[in-house]
CSV table of C-alpha atoms in Angstrom, one decimal:
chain,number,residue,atom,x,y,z
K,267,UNK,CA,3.4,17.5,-59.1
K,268,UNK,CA,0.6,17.0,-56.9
K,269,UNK,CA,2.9,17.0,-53.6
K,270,UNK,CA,4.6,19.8,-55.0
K,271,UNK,CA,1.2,21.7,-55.1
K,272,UNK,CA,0.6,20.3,-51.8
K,273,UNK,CA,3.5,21.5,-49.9
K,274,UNK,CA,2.7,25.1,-50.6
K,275,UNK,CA,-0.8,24.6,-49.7
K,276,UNK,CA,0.1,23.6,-46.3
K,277,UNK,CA,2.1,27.1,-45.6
K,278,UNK,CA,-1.2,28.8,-47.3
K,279,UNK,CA,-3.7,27.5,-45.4
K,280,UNK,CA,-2.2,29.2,-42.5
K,281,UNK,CA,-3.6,28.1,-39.3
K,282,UNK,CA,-5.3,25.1,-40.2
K,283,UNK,CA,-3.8,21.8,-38.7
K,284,UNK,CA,-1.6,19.8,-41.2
K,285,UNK,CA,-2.6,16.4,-41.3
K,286,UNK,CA,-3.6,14.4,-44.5
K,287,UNK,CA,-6.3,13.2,-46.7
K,288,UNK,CA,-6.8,10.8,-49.6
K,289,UNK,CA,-5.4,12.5,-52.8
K,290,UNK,CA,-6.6,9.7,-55.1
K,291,UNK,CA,-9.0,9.1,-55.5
K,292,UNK,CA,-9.6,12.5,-54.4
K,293,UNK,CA,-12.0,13.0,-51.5
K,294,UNK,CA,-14.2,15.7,-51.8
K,295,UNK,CA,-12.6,18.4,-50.4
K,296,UNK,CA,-9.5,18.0,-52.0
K,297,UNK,CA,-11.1,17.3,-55.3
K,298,UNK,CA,-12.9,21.0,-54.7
K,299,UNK,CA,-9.7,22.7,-53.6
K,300,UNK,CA,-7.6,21.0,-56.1
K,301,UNK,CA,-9.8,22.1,-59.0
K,302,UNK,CA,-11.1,25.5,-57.6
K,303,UNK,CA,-9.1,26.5,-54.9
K,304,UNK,CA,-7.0,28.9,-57.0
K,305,UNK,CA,-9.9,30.6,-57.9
K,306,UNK,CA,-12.7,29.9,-55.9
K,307,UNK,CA,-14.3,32.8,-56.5
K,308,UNK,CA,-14.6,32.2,-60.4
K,309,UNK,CA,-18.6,32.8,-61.3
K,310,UNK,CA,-18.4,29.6,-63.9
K,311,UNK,CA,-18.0,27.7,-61.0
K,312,UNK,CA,-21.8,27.6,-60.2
K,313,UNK,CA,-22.5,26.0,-63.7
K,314,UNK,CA,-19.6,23.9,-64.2
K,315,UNK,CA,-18.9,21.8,-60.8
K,316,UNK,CA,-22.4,23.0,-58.6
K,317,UNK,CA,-20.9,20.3,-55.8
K,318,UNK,CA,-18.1,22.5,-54.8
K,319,UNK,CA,-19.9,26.0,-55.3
K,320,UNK,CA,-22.5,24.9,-53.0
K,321,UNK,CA,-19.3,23.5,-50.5
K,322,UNK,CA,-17.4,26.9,-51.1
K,323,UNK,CA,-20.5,29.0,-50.0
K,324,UNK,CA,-21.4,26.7,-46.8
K,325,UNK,CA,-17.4,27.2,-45.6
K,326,UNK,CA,-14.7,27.6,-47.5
K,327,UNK,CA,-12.8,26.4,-44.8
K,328,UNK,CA,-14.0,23.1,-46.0
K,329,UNK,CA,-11.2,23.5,-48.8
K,330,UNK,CA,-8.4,25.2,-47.0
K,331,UNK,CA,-8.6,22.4,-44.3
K,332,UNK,CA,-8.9,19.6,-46.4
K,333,UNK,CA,-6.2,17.8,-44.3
K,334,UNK,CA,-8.0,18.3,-41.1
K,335,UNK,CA,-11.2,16.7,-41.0
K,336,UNK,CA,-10.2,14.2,-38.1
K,337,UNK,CA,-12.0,13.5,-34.5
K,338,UNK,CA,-10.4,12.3,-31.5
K,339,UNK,CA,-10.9,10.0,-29.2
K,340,UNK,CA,-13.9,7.3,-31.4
K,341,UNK,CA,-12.1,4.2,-29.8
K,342,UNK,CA,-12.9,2.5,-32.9
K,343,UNK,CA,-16.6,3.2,-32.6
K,344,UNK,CA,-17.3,4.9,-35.7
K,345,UNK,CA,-20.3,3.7,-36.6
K,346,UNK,CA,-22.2,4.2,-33.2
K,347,UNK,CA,-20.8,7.6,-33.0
K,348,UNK,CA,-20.9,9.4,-36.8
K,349,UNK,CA,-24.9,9.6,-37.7
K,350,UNK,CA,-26.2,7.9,-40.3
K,351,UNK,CA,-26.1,11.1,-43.6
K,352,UNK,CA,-23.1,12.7,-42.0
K,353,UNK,CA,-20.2,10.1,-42.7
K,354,UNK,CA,-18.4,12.2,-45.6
K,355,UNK,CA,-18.4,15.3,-43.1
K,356,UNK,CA,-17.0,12.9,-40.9
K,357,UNK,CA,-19.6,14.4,-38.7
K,358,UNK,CA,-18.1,17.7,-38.1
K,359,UNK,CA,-20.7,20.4,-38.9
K,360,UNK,CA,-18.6,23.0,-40.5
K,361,UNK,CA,-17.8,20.2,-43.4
K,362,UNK,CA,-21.5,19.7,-43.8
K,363,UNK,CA,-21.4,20.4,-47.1
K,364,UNK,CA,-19.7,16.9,-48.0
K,365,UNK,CA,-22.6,15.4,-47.2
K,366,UNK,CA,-25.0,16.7,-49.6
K,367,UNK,CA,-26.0,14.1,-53.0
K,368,UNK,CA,-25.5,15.4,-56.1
K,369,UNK,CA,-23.2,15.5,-58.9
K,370,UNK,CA,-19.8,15.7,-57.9
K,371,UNK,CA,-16.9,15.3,-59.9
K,372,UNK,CA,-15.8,11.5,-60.0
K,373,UNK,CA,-12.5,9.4,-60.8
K,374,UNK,CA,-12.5,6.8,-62.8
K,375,UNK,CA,-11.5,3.4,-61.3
K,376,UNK,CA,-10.9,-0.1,-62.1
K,377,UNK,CA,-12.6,-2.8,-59.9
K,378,UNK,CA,-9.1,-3.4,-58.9
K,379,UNK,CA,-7.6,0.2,-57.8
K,380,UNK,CA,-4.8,2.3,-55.5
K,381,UNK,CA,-5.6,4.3,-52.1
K,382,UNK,CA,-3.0,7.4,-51.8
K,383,UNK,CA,-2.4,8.8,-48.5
K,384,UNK,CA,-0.5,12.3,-48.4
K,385,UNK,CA,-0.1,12.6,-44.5
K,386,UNK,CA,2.1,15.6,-44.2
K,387,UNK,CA,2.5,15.4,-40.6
K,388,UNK,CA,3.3,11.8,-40.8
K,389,UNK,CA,1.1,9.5,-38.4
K,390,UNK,CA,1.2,6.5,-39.7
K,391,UNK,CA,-1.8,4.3,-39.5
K,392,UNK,CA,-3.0,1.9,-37.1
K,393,UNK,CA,-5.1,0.6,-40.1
K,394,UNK,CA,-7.3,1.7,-42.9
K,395,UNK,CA,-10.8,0.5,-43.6
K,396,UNK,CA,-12.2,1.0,-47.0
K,397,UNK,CA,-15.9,0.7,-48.1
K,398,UNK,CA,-17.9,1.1,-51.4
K,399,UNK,CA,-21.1,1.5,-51.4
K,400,UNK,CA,-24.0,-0.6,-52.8
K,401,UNK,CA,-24.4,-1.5,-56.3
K,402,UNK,CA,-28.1,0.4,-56.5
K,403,UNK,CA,-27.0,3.4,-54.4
K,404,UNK,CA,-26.8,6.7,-56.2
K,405,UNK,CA,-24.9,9.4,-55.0
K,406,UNK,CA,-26.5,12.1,-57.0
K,407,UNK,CA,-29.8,11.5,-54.7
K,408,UNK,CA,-29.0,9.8,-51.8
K,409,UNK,CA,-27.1,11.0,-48.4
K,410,UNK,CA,-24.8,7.8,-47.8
K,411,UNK,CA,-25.4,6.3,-44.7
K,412,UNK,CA,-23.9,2.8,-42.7
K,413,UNK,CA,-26.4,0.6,-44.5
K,414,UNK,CA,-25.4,1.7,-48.1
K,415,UNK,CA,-21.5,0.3,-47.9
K,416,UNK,CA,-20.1,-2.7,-48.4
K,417,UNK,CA,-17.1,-3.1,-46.6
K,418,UNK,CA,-14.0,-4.3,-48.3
K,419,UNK,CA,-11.4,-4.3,-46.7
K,420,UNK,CA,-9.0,-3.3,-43.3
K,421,UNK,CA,-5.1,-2.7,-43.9
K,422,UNK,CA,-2.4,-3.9,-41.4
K,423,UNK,CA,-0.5,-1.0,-39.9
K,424,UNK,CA,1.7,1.0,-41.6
K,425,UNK,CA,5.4,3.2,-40.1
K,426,UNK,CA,5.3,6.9,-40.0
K,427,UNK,CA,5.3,8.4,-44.2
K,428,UNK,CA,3.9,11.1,-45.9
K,429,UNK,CA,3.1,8.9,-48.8
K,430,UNK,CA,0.9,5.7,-48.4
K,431,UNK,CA,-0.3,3.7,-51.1
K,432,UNK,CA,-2.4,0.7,-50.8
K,433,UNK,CA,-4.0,-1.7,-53.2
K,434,UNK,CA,-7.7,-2.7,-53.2
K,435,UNK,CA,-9.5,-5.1,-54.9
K,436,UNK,CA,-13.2,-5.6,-55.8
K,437,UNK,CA,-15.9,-7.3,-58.0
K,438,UNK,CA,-19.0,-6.4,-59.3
K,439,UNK,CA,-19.3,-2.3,-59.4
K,440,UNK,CA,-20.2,-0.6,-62.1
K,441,UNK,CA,-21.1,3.0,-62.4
K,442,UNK,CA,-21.2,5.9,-60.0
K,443,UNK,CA,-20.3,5.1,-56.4
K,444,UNK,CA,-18.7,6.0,-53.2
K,445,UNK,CA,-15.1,5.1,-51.7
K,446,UNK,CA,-15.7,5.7,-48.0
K,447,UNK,CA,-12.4,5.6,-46.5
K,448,UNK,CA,-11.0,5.6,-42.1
K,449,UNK,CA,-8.0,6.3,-41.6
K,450,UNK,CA,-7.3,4.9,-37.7
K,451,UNK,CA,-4.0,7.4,-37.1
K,452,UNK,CA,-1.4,6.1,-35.2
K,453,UNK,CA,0.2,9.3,-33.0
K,454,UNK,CA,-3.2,9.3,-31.2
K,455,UNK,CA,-6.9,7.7,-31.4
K,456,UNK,CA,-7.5,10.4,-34.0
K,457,UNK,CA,-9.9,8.8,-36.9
K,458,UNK,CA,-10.3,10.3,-40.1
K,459,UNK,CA,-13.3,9.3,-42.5
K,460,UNK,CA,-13.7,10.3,-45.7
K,461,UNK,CA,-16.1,10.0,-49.1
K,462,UNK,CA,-14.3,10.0,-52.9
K,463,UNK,CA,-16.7,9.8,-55.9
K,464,UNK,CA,-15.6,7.3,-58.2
K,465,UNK,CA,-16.9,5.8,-61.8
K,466,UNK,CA,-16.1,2.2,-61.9
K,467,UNK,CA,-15.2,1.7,-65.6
């Protein structure tokens, strides 16, 4: 069901660049569009999921792009060139929003838990790195930065598919916390990097 949602996004969101993004758990973006973006402007919004209102009023594009918040040409360099407090906009300004603590709407994992990659345009990956941040961090105050992940693990590369699913295994998370995902793209050095709000239950 959710690719079936999916596919019609992509022909809505017009001009916007089809890529892909982490549906589960569900970055952001998606998490905003996929639970407000057939009626964004709904006032309850404000009082039931403040996160995405305050996304939807920065840029709304944030939501109709959710597939597209990639830069080119990193060279692997990610940390030395995305600031530290802009990693979940992937530092690009008009996704600002991402970046800003507070209480967004989190999955529940397990320690031991599945990445899913819808990649429409079908890259492929060079690899994926995943990160969680630090037992002690809070995402409801705190802008992530570099020095509040752990990093997990890096993937081998995977063939051109609009569906890619990779396990992950941790220890020692509970609570509220941060899945900071790259996606390394294989077509081009184009680097994706995103932020999903998880629960570790």
């Amino acid at each position: 069901m959710v690719f079936a949602m999916l596919a019609g996004t992509l022909t809505w969101a017009g001009a916007a660049q089809a890529h892909g993004t982490i549906v589960s758990p569900a970055t952001r973006a998606y998490q905003c569009w996929q639970a407000w973006g057939s009626h964004h402007t709904d006032p309850a919004m404000q009082q039931q999921d403040p996160m995405c209102y305050q996304a939807f009023q920065a840029n709304p594009d944030t939501m109709w792009n959710w597939m597209s918040a990639l830069r080119d040409g990193l060279g692997g360099q990610f940390q030395a060139k995305t600031p530290d407090g802009q990693l979940c906009s992937n530092a690009l300004s008009r996704n600002d929003s991402l970046n800003r603590p507070g209480a967004w709407k989190a999955s529940n994992i397990s320690r031991n838990f599945s990445v899913q990659l819808y990649d429409q345009a079908s890259h492929g990956a060079d690899y994926f790195r995943v990160y969680v941040s630090k037992q002690g961090f809070n995402p409801t105050t705190q802008s992530l930065g570099w020095g509040n992940l752990d990093f997990i693990t890096q993937t081998g590369r995977y063939a051109p598919a609009q569906n890619i699913t990779f396990n992950v295994s941790t220890s020692g998370y509970t609570g509220r916390h941060i899945v900071f995902v790259i996606w390394q793209a294989s077509h081009l050095d184009q680097a994706y990097m995103w932020c999903s709000d998880v629960n570790f239950v």
